[in-house]
Coordinates of C-alpha atoms in Angstrom, one line a residue:
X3 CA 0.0 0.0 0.0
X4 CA 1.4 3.4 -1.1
X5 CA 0.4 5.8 1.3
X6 CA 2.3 9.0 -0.5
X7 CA -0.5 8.2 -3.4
X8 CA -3.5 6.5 -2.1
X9 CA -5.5 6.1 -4.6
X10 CA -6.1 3.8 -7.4
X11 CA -8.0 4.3 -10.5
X12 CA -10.8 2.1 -12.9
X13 CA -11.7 2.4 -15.8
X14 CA -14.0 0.2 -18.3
X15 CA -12.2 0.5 -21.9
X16 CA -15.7 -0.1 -24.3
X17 CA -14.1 1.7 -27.5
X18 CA -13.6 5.1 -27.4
X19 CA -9.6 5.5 -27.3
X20 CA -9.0 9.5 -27.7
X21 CA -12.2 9.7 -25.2
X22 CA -10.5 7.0 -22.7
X23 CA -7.1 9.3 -22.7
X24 CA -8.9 12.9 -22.7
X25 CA -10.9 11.0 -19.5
X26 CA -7.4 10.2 -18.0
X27 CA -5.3 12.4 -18.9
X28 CA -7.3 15.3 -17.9
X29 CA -8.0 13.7 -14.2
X30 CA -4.3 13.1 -14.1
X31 CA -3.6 16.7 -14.6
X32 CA -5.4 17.8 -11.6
X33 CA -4.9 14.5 -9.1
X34 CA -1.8 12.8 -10.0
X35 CA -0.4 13.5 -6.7
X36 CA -3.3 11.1 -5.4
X37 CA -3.0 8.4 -7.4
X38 CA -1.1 5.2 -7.9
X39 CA -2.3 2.3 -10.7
X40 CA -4.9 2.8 -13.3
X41 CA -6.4 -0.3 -14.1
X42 CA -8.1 -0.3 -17.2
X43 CA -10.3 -3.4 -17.8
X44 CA -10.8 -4.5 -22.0
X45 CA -14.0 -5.4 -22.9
X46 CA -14.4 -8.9 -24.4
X47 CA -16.2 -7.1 -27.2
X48 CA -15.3 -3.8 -28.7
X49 CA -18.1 -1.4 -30.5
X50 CA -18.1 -0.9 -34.3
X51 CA -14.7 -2.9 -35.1
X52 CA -12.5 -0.6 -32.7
X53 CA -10.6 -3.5 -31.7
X54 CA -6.9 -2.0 -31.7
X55 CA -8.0 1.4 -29.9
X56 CA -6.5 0.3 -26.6
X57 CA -2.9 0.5 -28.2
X58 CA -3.5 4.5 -28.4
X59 CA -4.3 4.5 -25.1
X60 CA -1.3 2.4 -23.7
X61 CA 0.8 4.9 -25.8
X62 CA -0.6 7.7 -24.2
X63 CA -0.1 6.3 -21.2
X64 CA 3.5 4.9 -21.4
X65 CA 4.8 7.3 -17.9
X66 CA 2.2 5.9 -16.6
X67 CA 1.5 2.8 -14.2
X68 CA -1.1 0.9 -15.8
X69 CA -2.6 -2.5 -14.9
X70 CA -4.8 -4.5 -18.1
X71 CA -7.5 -6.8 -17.5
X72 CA -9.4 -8.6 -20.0
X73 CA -12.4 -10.2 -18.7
X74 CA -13.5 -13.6 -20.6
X75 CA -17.2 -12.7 -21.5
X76 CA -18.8 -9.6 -22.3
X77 CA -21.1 -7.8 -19.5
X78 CA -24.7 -7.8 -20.9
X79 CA -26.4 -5.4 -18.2
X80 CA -29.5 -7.3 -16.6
X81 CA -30.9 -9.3 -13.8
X82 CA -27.9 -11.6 -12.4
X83 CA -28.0 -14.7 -10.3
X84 CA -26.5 -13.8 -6.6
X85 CA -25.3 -17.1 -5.9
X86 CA -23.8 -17.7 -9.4
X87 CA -22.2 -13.7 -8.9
X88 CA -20.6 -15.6 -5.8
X89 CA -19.3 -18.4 -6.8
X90 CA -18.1 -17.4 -10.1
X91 CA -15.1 -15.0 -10.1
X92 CA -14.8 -15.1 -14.5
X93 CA -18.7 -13.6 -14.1
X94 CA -17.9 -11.6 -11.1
X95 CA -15.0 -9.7 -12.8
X96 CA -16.9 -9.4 -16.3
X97 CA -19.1 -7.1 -14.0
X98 CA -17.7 -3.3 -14.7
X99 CA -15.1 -2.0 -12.2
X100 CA -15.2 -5.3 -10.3
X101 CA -12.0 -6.4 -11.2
X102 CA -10.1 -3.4 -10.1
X103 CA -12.4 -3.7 -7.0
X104 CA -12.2 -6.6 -5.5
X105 CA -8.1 -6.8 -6.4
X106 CA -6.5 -3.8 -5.6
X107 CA -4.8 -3.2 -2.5
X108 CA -4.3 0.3 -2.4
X109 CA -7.0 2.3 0.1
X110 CA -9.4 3.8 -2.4
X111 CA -10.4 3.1 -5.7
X112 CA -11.5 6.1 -7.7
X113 CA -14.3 5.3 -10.6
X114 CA -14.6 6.8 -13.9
X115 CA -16.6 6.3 -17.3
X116 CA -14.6 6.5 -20.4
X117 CA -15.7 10.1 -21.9
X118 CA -14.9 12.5 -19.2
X119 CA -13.3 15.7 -19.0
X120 CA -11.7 17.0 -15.5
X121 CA -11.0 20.5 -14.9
X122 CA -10.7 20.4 -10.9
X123 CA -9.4 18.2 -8.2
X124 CA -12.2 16.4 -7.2
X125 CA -10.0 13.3 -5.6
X126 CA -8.6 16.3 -3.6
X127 CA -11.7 17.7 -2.7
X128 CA -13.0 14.5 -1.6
X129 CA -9.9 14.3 0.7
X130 CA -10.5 18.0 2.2
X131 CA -14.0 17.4 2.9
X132 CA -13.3 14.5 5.5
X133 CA -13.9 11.3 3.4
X134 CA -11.2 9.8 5.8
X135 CA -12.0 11.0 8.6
X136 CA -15.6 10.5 8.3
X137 CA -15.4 6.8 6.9
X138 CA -17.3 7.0 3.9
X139 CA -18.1 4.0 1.6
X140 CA -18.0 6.5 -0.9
X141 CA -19.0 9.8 -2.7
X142 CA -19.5 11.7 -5.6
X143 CA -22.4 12.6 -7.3
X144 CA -25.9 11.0 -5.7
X145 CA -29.0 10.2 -7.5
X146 CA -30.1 9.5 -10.7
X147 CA -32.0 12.6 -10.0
X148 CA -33.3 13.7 -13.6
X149 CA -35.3 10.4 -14.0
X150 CA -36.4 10.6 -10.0
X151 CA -39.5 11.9 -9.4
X152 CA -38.9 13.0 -5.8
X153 CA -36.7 14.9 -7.2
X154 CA -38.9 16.7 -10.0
X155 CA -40.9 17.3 -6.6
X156 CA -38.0 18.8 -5.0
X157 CA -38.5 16.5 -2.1
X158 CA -34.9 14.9 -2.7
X159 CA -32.0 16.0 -4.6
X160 CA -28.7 14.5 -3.9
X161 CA -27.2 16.3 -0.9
X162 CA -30.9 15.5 0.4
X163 CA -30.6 11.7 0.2
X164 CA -30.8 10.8 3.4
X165 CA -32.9 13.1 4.9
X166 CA -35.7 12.0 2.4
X167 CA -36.9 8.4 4.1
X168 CA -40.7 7.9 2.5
X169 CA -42.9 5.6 3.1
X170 CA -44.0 3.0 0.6
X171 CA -47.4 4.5 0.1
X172 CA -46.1 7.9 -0.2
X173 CA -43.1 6.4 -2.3
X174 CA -45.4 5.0 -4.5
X175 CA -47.8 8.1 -4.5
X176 CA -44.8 10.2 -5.8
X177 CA -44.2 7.9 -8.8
X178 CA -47.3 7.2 -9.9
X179 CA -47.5 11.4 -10.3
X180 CA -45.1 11.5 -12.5
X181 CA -44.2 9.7 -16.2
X182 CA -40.8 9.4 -15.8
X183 CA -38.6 7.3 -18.4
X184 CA -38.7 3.6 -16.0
X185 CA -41.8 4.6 -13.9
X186 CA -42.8 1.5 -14.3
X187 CA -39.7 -0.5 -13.3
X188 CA -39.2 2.0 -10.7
X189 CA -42.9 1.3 -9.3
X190 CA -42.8 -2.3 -9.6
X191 CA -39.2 -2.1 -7.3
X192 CA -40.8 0.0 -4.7
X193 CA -44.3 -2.7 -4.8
X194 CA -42.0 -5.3 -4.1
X195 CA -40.6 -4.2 -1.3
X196 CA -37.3 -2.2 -1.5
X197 CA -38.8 1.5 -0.8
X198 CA -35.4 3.6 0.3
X199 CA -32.5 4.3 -1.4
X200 CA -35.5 5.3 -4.5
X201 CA -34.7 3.1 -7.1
X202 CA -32.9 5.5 -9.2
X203 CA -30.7 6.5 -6.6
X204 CA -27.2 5.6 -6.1
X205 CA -23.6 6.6 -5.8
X206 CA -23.1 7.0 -9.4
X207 CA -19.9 5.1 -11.7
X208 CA -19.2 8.9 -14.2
X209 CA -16.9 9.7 -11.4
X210 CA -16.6 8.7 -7.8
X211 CA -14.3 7.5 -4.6
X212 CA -14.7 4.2 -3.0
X213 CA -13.3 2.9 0.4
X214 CA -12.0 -0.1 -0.9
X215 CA -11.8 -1.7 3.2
X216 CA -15.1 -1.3 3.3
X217 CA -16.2 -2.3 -0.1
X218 CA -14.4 -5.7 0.2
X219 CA -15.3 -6.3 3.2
X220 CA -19.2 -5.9 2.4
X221 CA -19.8 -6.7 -0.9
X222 CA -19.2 -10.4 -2.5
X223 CA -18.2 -12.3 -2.4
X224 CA -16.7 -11.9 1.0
X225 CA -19.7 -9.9 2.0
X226 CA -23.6 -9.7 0.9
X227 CA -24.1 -6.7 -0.6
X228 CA -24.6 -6.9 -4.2
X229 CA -21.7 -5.8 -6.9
X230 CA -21.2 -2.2 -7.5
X231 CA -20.8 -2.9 -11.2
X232 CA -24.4 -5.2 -11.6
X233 CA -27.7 -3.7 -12.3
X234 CA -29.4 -6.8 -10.7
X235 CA -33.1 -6.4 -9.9
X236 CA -32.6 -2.9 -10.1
X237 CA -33.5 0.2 -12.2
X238 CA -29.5 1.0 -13.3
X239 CA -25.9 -0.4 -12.7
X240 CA -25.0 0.2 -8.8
X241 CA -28.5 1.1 -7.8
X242 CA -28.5 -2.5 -5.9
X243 CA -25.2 -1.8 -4.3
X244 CA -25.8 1.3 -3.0
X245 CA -29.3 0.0 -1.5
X246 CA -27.5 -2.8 0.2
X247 CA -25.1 -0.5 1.6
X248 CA -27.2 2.2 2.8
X249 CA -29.2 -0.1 4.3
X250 CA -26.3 -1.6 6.1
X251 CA -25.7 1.6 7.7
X252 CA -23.0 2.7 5.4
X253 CA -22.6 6.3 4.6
X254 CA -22.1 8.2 0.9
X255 CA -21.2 11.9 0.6
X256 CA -22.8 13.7 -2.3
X257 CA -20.8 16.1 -4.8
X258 CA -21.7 18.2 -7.2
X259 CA -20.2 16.2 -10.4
X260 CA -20.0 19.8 -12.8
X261 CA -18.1 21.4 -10.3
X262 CA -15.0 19.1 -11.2
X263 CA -15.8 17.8 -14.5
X264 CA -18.0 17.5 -17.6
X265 CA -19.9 14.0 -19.0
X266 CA -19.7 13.4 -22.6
X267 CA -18.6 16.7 -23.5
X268 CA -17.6 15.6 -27.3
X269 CA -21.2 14.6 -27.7
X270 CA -23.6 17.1 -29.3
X271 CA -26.7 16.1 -27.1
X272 CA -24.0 14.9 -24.2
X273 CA -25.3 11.0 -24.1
X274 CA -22.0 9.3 -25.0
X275 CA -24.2 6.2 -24.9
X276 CA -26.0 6.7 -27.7
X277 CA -22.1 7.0 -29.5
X278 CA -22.5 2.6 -29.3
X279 CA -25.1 2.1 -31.1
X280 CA -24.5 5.1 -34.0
X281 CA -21.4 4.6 -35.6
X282 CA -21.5 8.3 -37.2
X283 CA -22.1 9.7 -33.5
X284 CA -18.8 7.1 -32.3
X285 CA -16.4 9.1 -35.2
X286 CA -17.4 12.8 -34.8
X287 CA -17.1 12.6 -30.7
X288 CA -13.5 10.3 -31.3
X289 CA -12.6 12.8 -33.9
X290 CA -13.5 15.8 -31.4
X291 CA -11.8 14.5 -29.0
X292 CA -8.7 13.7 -30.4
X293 CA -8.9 17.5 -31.5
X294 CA -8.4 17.9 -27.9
X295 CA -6.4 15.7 -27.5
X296 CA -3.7 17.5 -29.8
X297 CA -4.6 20.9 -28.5
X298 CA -3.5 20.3 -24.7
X299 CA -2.2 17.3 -24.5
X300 CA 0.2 15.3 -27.5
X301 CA -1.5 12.8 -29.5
X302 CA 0.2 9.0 -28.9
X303 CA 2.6 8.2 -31.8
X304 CA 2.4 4.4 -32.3
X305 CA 5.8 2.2 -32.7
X306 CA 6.8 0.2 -36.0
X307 CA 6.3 -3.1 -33.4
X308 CA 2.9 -2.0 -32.3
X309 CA 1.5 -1.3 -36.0
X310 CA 2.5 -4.7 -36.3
X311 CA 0.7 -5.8 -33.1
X312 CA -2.3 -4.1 -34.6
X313 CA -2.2 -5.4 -38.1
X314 CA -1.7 -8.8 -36.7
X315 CA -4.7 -8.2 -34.6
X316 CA -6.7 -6.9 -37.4
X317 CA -6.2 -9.7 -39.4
X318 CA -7.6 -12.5 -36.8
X319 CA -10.4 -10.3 -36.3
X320 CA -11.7 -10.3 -39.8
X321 CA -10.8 -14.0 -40.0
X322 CA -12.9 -14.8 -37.1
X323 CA -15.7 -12.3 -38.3
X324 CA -15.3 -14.1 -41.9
X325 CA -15.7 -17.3 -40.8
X326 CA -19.2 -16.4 -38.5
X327 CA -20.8 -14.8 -41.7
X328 CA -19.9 -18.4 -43.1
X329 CA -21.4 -20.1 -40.3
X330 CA -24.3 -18.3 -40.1
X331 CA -25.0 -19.3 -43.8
X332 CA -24.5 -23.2 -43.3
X333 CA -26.5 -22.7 -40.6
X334 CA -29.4 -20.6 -42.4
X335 CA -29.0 -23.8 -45.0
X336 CA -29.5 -26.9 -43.1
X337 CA -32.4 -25.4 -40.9

């Protein structure tokens, strides 16, 4: 444990290479002094053929000290099995962030989605404020709070979480006023039992600290609370977790996210989402961001032996792709 720096960092590499550097590079610039290890976990599958992105990243990163993980499946979000979750690390570490986790052995673990951009210490912050002292699972920003209709009520907000405690009829009374975009998952949660944390609340994975003590100790599969990185039963990824926590008396501190730094800010509409399923959305945000990329920072200049690497890798790729299109036409042919 390095005590002079510590924190570690996560990230989930899903595509998105200029993005993934502009999101660490720019939180470098304002929290190095805090940090130790960036692990970055690979996605078993990468978006719209973006397979070799990840070199441009490690390139960016080569002064830096960077752990890789490359989990065996591919994390489809949805219900999950809690025994299974358990038993089964290979599942448990496809689960975002859970690698980084439940391995690292540093003090915190500091989370962060791939299209960021920093312009403040937040790590800092989060140090100033007392998350030490007061022994916080975790913090940043709180709530899901735009699709919350306690919230839309201004009964809650995200420095108001725990002082908002309704009852299931009057949880139920507030969601039932309002059409927001899961009402009805969110009602059908709150009919089945599981009233506070709201379901849309929770510590959320753009950017936030975690008390990695704490979250080994209480989550699995040493613990019972459910993984940070699983959406469960729930409405959204960590909404389970942080219900399972909260109710286990642990504490969260809320922080204003746009006071540090800014979510899908290459993005016209700023829903870096939607940049997976649109390939034209996936090039102008890369393309924007590597603008940035070049205007304060240096963009990575690739080695003769990786553009080797990556041809190499290209080439299985489109054998492996060539050989499923084949597939898929004997199969279409014998049934």
């Amino acid at each position: 444990m390095n005590p002079k720096n510590p924190v570690d960092v996560s990230i989930v590499y899903f595509g998105k290479p200029y993005q993934t550097l502009v999101s660490l590079l720019s939180l470098l610039k304002y929290s190095r002094q805090h940090i130790d290890t960036i692990h970055i976990s690979v996605e078993y599958k990468q978006p719209h053929g973006d397979i070799n992105g990840i070199y441009t990243v490690l390139e960016g990163l080569k002064n830096e000290k960077v752990q890789l993980y490359y989990p065996t499946q591919f994390y489809q979000l949805g219900p999950l099995d809690y025994e299974q979750v358990k038993k089964d690390e290979k599942l448990r570490w496809s689960l975002p962030y859970q690698y980084a986790l439940e391995k690292s052995t540093n003090q915190y673990l500091f989370i962060l989605h791939n299209d960021m951009l920093f312009h403040a210490d937040m790590i800092g912050d989060m140090f100033e404020k007392g998350f030490s002292k007061r022994k916080l699972a975790g913090a940043g920003s709180i709530g899901q709070c735009w699709s919350c209709p306690a919230n839309w009520d201004n009964k809650c907000s995200g420095s108001k979480q725990e002082s908002y405690v309704p009852s299931q009829a009057e949880a139920i009374a507030v969601h039932e006023a309002h059409a927001t975009p899961r009402q009805k998952l969110d009602l059908e949660i709150i009919r089945s039992g599981r009233v506070y944390p709201l379901p849309e609340c929770r510590l959320n994975e753009y950017a936030c600290l975690v008390n990695l003590q704490n979250y080994q100790h209480n989550t699995l599969p040493s613990g019972e609370s459910r993984c940070f990185g699983g959406v469960w039963n729930g409405a959204d990824l960590g909404t389970s977790w942080f219900y399972d926590m909260v109710n286990r008396g642990h504490r969260f501190q809320h922080f204003v996210l746009e006071d540090y730094a800014l979510h899908s800010p290459f993005n016209p509409i700023g829903q870096g989402s939607q940049d997976y399923s649109k390939a034209d959305s996936y090039r102008i945000c890369e393309n924007r961001a590597k603008e940035h990329l070049k205007e304060h920072y240096e963009l990575p200049v690739l080695s003769s032996a990786t553009q080797i690497k990556m041809g190499i890798n290209r080439a299985k790729f489109n054998a492996r792709k060539a050989a499923g299109q084949v597939y898929a036409r004997l199969w279409k042919l014998v049934h």
